[in-house]
XYZ file of C-alpha atoms in Angstrom:
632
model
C -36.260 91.070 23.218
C -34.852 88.978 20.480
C -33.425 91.150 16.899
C -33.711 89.639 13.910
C -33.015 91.450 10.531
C -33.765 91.148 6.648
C -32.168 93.260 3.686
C -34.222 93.078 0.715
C -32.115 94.095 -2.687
C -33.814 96.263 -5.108
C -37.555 98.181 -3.936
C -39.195 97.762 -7.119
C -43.202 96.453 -7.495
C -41.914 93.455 -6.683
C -40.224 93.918 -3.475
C -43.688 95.925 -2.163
C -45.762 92.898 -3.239
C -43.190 90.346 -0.737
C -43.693 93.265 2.159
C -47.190 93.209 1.773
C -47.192 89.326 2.178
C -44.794 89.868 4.946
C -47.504 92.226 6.510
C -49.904 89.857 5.970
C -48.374 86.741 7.714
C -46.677 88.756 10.708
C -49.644 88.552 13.083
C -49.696 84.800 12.826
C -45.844 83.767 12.028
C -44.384 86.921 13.947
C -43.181 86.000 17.528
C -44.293 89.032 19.518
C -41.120 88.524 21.739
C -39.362 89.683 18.085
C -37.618 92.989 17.169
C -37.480 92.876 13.267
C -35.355 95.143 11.223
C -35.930 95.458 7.272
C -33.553 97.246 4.961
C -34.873 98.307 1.957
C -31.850 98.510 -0.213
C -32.003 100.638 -3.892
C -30.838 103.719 -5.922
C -34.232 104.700 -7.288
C -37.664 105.408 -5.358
C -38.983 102.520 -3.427
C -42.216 101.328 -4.741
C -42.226 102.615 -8.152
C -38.464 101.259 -8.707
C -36.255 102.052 -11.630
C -38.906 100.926 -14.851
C -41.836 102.776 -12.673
C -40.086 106.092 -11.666
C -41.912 109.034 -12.445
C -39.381 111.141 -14.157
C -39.935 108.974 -17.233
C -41.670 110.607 -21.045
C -45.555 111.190 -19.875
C -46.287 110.188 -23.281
C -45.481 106.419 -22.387
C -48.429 104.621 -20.877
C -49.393 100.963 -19.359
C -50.469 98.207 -21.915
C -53.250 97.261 -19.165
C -56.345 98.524 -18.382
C -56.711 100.676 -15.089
C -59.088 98.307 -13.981
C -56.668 95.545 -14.460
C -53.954 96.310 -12.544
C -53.659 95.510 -8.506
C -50.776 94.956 -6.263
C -53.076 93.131 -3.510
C -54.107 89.340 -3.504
C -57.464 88.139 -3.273
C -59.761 85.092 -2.714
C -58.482 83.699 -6.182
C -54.731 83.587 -4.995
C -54.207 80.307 -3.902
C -51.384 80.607 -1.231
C -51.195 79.746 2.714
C -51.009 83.254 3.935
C -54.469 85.266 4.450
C -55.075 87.469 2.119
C -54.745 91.626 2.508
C -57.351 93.109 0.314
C -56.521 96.496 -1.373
C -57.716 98.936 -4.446
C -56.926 98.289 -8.355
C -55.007 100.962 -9.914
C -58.645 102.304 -10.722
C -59.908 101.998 -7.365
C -57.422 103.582 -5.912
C -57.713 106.800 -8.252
C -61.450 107.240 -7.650
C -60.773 107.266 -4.226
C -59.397 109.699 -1.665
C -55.885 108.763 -1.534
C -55.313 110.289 -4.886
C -55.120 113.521 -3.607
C -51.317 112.948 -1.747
C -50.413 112.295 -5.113
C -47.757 115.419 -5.263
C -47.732 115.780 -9.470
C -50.662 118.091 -9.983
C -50.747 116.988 -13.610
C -50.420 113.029 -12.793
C -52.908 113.869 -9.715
C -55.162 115.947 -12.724
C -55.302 111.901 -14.739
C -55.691 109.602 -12.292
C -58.972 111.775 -11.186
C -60.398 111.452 -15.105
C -58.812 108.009 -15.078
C -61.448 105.815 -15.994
C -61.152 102.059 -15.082
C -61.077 101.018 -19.037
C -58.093 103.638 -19.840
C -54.667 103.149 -20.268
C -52.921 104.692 -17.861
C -49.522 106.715 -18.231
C -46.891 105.088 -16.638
C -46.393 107.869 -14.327
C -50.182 107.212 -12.644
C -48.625 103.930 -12.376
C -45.594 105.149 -10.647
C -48.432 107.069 -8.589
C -50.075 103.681 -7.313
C -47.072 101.990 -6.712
C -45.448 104.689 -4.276
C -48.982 104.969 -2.482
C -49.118 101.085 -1.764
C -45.481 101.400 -0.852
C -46.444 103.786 1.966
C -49.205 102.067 3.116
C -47.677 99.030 3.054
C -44.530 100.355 4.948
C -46.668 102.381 7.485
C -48.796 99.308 8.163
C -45.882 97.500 8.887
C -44.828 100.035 11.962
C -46.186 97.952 14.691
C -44.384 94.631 13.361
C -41.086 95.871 12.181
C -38.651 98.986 11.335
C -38.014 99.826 7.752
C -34.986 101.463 6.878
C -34.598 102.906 2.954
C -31.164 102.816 1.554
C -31.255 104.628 -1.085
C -27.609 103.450 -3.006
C -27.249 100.270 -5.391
C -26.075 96.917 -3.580
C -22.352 95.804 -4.932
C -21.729 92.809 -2.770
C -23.219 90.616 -0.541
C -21.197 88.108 1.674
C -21.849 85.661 4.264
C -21.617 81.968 4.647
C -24.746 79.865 5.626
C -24.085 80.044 9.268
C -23.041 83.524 8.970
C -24.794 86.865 9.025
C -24.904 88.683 5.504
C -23.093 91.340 4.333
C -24.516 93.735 1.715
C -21.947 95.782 0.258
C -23.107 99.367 -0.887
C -22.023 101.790 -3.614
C -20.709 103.945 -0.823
C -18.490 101.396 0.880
C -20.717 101.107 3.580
C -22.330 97.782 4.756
C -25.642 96.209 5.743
C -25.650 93.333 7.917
C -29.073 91.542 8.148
C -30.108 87.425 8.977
C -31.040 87.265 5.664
C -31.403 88.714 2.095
C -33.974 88.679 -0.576
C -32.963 90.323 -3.773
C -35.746 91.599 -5.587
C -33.731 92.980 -8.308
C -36.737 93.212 -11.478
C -35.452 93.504 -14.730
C -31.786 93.564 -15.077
C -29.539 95.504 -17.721
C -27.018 92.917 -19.609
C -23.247 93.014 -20.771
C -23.672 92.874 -24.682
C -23.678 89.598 -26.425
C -20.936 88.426 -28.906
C -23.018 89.810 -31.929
C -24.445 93.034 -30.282
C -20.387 93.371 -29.492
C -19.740 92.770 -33.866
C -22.029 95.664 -33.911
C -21.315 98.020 -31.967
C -17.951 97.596 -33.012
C -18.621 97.907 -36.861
C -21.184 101.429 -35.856
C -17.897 102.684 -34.027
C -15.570 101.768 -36.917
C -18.123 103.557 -39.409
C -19.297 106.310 -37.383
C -22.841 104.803 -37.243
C -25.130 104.256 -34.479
C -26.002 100.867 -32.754
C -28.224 100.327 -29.355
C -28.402 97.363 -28.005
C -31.136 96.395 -26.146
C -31.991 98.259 -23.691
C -35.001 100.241 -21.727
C -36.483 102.748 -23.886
C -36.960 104.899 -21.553
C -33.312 104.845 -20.060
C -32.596 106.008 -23.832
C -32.992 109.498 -23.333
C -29.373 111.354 -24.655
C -28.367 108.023 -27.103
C -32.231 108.599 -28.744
C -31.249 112.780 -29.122
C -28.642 112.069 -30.795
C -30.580 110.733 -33.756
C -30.947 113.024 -36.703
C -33.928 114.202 -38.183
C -34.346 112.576 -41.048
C -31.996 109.913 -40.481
C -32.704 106.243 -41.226
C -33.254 103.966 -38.187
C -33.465 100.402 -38.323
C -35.682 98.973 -35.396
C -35.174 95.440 -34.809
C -38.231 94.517 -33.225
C -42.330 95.495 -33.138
C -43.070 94.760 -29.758
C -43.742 96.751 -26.821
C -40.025 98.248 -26.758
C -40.130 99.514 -30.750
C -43.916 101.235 -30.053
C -42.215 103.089 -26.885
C -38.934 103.959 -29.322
C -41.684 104.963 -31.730
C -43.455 107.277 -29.646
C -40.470 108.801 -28.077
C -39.107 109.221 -31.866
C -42.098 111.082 -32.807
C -44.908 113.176 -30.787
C -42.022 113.203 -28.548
C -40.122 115.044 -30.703
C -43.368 117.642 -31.012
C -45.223 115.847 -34.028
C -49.210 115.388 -33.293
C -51.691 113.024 -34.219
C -55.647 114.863 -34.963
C -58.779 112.146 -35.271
C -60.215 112.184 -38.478
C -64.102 111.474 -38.901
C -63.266 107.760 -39.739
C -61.862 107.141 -36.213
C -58.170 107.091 -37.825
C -55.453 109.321 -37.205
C -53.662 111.703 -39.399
C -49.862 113.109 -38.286
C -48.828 116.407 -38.537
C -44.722 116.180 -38.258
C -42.817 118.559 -36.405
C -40.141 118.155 -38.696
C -37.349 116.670 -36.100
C -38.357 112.959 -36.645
C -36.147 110.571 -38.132
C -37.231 107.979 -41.004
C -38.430 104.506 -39.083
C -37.756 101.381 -40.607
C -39.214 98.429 -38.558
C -39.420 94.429 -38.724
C -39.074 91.522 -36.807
C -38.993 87.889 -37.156
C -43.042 87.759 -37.884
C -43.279 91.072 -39.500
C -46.274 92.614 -37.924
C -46.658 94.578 -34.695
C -47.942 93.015 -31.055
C -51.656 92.548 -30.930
C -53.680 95.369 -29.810
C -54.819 94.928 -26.006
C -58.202 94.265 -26.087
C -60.688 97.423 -24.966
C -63.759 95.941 -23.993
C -65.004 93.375 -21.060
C -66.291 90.015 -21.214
C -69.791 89.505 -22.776
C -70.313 86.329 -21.172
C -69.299 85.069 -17.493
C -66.084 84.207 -17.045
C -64.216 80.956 -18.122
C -64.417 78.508 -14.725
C -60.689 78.309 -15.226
C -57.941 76.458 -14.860
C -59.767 73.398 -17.058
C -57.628 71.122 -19.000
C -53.986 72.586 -17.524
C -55.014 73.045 -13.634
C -52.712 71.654 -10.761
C -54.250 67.971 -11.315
C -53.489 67.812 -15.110
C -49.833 69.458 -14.265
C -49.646 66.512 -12.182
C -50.464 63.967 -15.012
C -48.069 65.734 -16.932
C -45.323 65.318 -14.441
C -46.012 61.764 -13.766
C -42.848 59.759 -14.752
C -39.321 59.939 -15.048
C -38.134 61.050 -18.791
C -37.566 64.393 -20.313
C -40.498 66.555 -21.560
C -40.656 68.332 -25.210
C -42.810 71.265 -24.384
C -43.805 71.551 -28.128
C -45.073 67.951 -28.180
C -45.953 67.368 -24.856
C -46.938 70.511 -22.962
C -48.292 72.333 -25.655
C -51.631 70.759 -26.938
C -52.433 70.874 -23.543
C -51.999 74.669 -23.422
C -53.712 75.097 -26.569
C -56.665 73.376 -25.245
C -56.821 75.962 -22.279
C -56.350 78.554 -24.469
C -59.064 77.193 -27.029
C -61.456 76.461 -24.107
C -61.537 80.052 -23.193
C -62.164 81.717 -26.319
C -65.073 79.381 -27.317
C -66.630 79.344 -23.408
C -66.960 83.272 -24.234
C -67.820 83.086 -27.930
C -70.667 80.645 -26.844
C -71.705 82.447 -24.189
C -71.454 85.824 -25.326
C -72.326 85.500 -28.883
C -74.640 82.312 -28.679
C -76.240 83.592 -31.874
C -72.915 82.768 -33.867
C -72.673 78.860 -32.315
C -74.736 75.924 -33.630
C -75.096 73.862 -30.935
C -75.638 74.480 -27.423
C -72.474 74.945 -25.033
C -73.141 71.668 -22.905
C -73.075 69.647 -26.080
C -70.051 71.560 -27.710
C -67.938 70.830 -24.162
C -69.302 67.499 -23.669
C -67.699 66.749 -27.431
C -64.457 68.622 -26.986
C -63.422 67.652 -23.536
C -62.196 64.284 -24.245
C -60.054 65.127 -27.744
C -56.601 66.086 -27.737
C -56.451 69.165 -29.581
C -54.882 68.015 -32.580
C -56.779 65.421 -33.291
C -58.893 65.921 -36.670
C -62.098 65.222 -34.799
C -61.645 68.558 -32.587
C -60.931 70.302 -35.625
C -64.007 68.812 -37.484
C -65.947 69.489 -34.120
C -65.276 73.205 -34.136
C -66.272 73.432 -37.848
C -69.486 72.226 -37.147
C -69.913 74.095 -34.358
C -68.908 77.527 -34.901
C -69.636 78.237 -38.837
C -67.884 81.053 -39.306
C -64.137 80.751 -39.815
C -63.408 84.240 -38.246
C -64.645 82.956 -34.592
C -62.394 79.830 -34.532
C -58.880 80.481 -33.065
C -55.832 78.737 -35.279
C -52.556 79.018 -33.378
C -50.366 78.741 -36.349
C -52.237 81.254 -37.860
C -52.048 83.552 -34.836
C -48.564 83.245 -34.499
C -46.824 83.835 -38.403
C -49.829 85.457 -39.866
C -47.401 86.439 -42.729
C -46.191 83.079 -43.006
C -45.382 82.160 -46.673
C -46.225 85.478 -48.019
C -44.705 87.291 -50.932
C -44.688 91.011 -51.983
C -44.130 92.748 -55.444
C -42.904 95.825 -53.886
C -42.231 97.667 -50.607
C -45.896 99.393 -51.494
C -47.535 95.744 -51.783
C -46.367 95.099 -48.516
C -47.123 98.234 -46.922
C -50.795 97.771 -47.854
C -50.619 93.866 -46.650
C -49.334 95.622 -43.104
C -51.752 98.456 -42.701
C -54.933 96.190 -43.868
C -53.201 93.337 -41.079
C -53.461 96.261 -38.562
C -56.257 97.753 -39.025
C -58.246 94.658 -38.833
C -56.188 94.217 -35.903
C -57.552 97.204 -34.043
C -61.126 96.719 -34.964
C -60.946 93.152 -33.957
C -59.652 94.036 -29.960
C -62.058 97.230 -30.312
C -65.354 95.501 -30.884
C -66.992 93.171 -28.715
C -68.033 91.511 -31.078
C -64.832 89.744 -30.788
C -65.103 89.110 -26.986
C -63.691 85.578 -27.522
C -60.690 86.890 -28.177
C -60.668 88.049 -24.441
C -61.902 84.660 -23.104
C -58.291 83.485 -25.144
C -56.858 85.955 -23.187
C -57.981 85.023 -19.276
C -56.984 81.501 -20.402
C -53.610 82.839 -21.379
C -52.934 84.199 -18.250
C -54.132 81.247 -16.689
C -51.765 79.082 -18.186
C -49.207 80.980 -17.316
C -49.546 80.501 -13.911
C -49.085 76.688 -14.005
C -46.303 76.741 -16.471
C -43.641 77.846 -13.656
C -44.417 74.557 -12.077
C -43.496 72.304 -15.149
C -39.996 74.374 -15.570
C -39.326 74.207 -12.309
C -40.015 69.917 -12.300
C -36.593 69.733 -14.212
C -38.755 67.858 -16.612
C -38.243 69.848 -19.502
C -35.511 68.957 -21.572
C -32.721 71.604 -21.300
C -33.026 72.695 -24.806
C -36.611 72.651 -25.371
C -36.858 74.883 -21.846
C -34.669 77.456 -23.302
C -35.986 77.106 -27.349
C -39.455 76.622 -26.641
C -40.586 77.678 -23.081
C -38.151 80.814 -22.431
C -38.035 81.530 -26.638
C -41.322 80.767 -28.651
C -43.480 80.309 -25.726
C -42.707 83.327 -24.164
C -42.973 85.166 -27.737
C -46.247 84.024 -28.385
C -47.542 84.826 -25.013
C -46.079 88.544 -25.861
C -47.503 88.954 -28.972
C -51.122 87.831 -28.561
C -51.831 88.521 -25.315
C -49.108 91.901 -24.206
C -49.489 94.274 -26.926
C -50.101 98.268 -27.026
C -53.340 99.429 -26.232
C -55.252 99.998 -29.890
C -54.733 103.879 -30.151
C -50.911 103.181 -30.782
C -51.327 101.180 -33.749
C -52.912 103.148 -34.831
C -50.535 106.029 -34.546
C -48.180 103.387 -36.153
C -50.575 102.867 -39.639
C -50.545 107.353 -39.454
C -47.222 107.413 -39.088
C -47.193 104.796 -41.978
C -49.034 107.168 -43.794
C -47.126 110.050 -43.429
C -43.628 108.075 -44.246
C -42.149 108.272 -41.279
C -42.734 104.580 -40.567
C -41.650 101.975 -43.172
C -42.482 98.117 -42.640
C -39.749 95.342 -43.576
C -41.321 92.698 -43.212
C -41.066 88.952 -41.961
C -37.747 87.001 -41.015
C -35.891 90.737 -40.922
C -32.367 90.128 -41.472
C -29.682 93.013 -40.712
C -26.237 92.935 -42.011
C -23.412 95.086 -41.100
C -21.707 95.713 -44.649
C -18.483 96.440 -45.077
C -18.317 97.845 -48.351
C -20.740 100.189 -47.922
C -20.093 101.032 -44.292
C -23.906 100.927 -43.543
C -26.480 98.918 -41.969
C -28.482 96.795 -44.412
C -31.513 95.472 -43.388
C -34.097 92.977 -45.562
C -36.889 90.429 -45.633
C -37.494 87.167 -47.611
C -40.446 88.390 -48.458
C -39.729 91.046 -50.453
C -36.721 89.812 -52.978
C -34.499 92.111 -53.799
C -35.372 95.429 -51.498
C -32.513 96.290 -49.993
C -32.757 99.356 -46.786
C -29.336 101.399 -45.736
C -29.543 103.012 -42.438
C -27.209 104.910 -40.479
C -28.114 103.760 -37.006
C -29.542 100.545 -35.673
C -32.050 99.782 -32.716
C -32.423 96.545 -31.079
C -36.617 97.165 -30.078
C -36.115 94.602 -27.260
C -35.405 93.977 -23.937
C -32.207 92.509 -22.449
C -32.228 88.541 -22.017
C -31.558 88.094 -18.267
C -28.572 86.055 -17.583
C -26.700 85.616 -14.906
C -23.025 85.302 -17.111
C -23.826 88.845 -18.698
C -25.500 90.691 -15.956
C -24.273 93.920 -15.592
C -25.418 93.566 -11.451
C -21.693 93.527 -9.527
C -23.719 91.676 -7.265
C -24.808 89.198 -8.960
C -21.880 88.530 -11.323
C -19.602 88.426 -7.834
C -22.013 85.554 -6.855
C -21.871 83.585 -9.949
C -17.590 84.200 -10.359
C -17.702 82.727 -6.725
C -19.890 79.673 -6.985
C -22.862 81.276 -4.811
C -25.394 81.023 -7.507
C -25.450 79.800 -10.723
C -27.575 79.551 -13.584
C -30.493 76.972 -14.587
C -29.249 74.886 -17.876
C -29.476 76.770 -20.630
C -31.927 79.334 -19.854
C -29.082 81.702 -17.785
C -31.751 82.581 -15.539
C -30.643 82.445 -11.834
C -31.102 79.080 -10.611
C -33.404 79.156 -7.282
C -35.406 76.706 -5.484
C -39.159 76.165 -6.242
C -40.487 75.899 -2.756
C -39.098 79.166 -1.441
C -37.325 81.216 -3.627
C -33.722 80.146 -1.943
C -30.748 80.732 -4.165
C -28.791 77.706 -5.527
C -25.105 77.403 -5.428
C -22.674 75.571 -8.268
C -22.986 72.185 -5.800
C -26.921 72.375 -5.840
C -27.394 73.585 -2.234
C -29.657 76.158 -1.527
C -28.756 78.828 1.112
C -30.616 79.386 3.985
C -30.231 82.794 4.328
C -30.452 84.541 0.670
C -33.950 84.349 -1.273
C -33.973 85.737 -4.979
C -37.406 86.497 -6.708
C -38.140 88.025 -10.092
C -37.454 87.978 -14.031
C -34.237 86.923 -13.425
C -34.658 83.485 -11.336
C -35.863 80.345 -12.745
C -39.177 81.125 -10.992
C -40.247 82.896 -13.897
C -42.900 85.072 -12.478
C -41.938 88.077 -14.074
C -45.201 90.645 -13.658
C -44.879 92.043 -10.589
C -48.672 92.922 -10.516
C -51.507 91.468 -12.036
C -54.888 91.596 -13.003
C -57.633 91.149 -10.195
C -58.550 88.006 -8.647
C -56.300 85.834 -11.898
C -54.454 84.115 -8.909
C -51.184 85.439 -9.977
C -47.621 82.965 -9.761
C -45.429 86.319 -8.285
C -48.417 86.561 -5.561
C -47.898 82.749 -4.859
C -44.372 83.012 -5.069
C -44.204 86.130 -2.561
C -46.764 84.569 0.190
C -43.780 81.546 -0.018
C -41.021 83.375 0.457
C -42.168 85.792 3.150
C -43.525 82.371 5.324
C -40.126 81.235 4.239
C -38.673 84.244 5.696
C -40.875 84.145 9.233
C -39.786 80.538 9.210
C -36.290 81.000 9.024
C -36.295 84.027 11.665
C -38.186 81.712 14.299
C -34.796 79.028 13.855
C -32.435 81.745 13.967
C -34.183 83.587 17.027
C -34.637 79.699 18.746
C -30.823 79.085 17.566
C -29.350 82.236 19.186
C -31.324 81.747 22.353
C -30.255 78.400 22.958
C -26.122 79.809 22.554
C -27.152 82.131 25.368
C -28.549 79.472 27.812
C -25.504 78.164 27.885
């Protein structure tokens, strides 16, 4: 028998979605004349990984829907390999399975889970283990999986040459070939996080940089009641600090008649002061389901208009030449599901609204003039510019102006994504996520220009994808407007600007939009996650790599440069090696969710059924190579 073996770096979501694809293609790519080995290389629990353990605050929960969330492919995932069909996190906990679940409180939710709840991320960390051992047991009669459970410090090997992976320990794994499915990746601080820190050390303040909010746990204790807290930031990573800050310091929210929340404070919280460059928290996930059938998507950005795009030999703007094509997609949803679902509140039928739009560009005046006759009420047309600075422009007398601009902004917020009235806000939404699945194909074209990649694509893009489309579920902004209410929780508005003062030995923090208003605070939070470079890393793995010339990063994005096709890492000559594949939020494949909604065709389910055919295809040379060496 022939021996063949694969490490795979870091046994996160990700790494279980490439096994299951590896699972998947083994009876047809798998030479039954094959012994395969696969080392499963990682410090935390394989399956769940580091951001899903379970010994994480059960107070922090998903921003998806149980019903939205599956690690399996289906018929919509366009890829080679056949596709292994599997339960939804909701599925799954309505079934039998749930009962190996060890936690008897996790086991208790996941049986009143219902599939339009947000789950805790410790059900998550549930699902994630149980398709990890499924996966892995399934896998028994194809190859043997051997857990490591240490960090990876090194890896070593020429092209020609089997790899070394160099453990915490000192010990070593030698396999054909590596994958490093690494997920999201702590960073070396930045030249002006550095300024900071330094200044909150000189001053005896505070400063976090970014960082996981639930990695926080002694740095976030050592915060005063009381004490003023800048958070930089009101996405997903301030409403976690948030939470943590408060009920998990013992405060409680009670309902009142209304449907609002009122908090009673335990007395240990500090004093919150939040803002960010638009001012206003994420949007609220929506809570309801489609009232109409679902967009026939892609539409006007599928493969064949990423083609068009593509055509020619000159750099790309994304603004001017990618976007109005997203914003098309985008615009197509939410009006196929307003029409559809709310024909009432259209004046002309669908047919002869699509038949009209399909041929303008999006910002041409006679789209615009289109949609006004169409749809007459201005609250059922989507505006981008609106969507993304809705404060843009604005003014405030005083901090109490703008705290009543914020809650009214939020509250209308929640009852928008809480009423289906709305729905076409989550027709927007499926188009969303299916424009993000082409847009990895125009970065990787090298077509973008290097700046507008990393400014627009990587930076606003990736923003406004964020804020519209990956916010809390609605319950937590509304905890923010009652913790608003209590005090607890002061806006700062738009533009937020923080200055590290010397005089005063403080952090200063303030908005253009409200002159004059000045906040001290004693400790600052960046509410944010690490930008994933390959210079700042703090992976010994992958900075050893880089110092050496064995990968290097794309043109101004700093994300790991890797080839398109198969995930292969690139070296500082532009070669790709043959036996080390690198997938996740820190390549230049930008598929960063690990799991996805069901049947959305999801890029990291592409990108997976690639590399693990890449991998089958590169055992069969190896195994062909080595036999031929012993003929002789």
């Amino acid at each position: 028998m022939r021996q063949a073996s694969v490490a795979v770096v870091g046994v996160g979501p990700r790494a279980t979605g490439l096994l299951d694809r590896i699972l998947a293609n083994a009876p047809q790519l798998l030479s039954a004349e094959l012994n395969l080995t696969i080392h499963l290389i990682d410090p935390h629990p394989p399956g769940p990984g580091r951001v899903w353990r379970d010994d994480q605050s059960p107070l922090l929960r998903m921003n998806s829907m149980a019903e939205d969330v599956t690690m399996f492919t289906d018929s919509a995932t366009v890829m080679d390999g056949p596709v292994l069909p599997g339960p939804s996190l909701a599925e799954w906990a309505a079934g039998p399975d749930v009962d190996t679940v060890a936690d008897p409180a996790v086991r208790a939710e996941l049986e009143q889970l219902a599939p339009t709840d947000f789950p805790t991320r410790r059900a998550q960390s549930a699902y994630l283990d149980w398709v990890f051992r499924r996966t892995t047991a399934a896998l028994a009669p194809f190859a043997r999986v051997h857990v490591h459970r240490e960090a990876a410090v090194g890896l070593h090997g020429g092209p020609d040459e089997p790899q070394q992976v160099v453990l915490a320990s000192g010990r070593t794994v030698t396999a054909d070939l590596v994958v490093l499915t690494l997920g999201h990746l702590d960073a070396h601080p930045e030249p002006d996080e550095e300024r900071l820190a330094h200044f909150a050390a000189r001053h005896g303040l505070r400063y976090l940089p970014p960082a996981y909010s639930a990695d926080l746990g002694s740095e976030l204790d050592a915060i005063a009641a009381g004490e003023d807290v800048v958070l930089r930031g009101l996405g997903l990573a301030a409403v976690d600090l948030v939470v943590l800050l408060t009920e998990g310091r013992g405060g409680r929210y009670l309902p009142r008649p209304d449907g609002s929340l009122v908090y009673l404070p335990s007395g240990r919280e500090p004093v919150l002061h939040a803002g960010s460059r638009r001012g206003v928290p994420y949007h609220a996930k929506t809570g309801y389901r489609l009232q109409g059938p679902p967009p026939p998507l892609p539409r006007f950005l599928g493969p064949d208009a990423v083609d068009l795009l593509l055509v020619g030999d000159g750099p790309l703007d994304f603004r001017a030449d990618v976007w109005p094509s997203v914003a098309k997609e985008i615009a197509y949803g939410h009006y196929h599901e307003l029409f559809h679902g709310h024909p009432e509140r259209a004046r002309m039928p669908w047919e002869e609204f699509l038949a009209a739009f399909a041929p303008l560009p999006w910002y041409d005046p006679a789209t615009a003039a289109l949609v006004a006759r169409a749809v007459p009420d201005p609250d059922d047309r989507i505006d981008f510019e609106a969507l993304d600075r809705p404060l843009a422009g604005a003014s405030f007398a005083s901090p109490a102006a703008l705290r009543e601009a914020l809650q009214r902004h939020v509250r209308g917020d929640v009852a928008r994504r809480s009423s289906r009235a709305h729905s076409a806000d989550l027709g927007a939404f499926y188009a969303l996520l299916s424009v993000y699945g082409q847009l990895p194909r125009v970065a990787a074209s090298g077509r973008l220009d290097a700046t507008s990649l990393a400014r627009d694509l990587d930076g606003w893009w990736h923003g406004f994808f964020s804020f519209l489309a990956s916010g809390p579920p609605g319950h937590r902004l509304r905890e923010l407007l009652a913790l608003s209410d209590a005090g607890l929780l002061h806006f700062l508005g738009p533009d937020l600007r923080v200055e590290a003062d010397q005089a005063t030995g403080r952090f200063l923090a303030h908005s253009p939009a409200l002159a004059g208003v000045v906040t001290t605070a004693t400790t600052l939070v960046e509410a944010r996650l690490p930008r994933a470079t390959l210079r700042r890393t703090d992976s010994p793995l992958l900075r050893d790599l880089f110092a050496r010339g064995e990968a290097t990063e794309e043109l101004r994005s700093g994300l790991m440069l890797t080839d398109p096709q198969n995930g292969a890492i690139v070296d500082a000559t532009g070669r790709p090696h043959p036996r080390r594949i690198a997938l996740g939020a820190h390549t230049s494949a930008r598929a960063v969710a690990a799991f996805a909604r069901p049947r959305s065709n999801s890029p990291a389910f592409r990108q997976n059924d690639a590399a693990a055919r890449a991998l089958f295809g590169a055992v069969a040379r190896l195994a062909q190579a080595r036999a031929q060496v012993a003929s002789f």
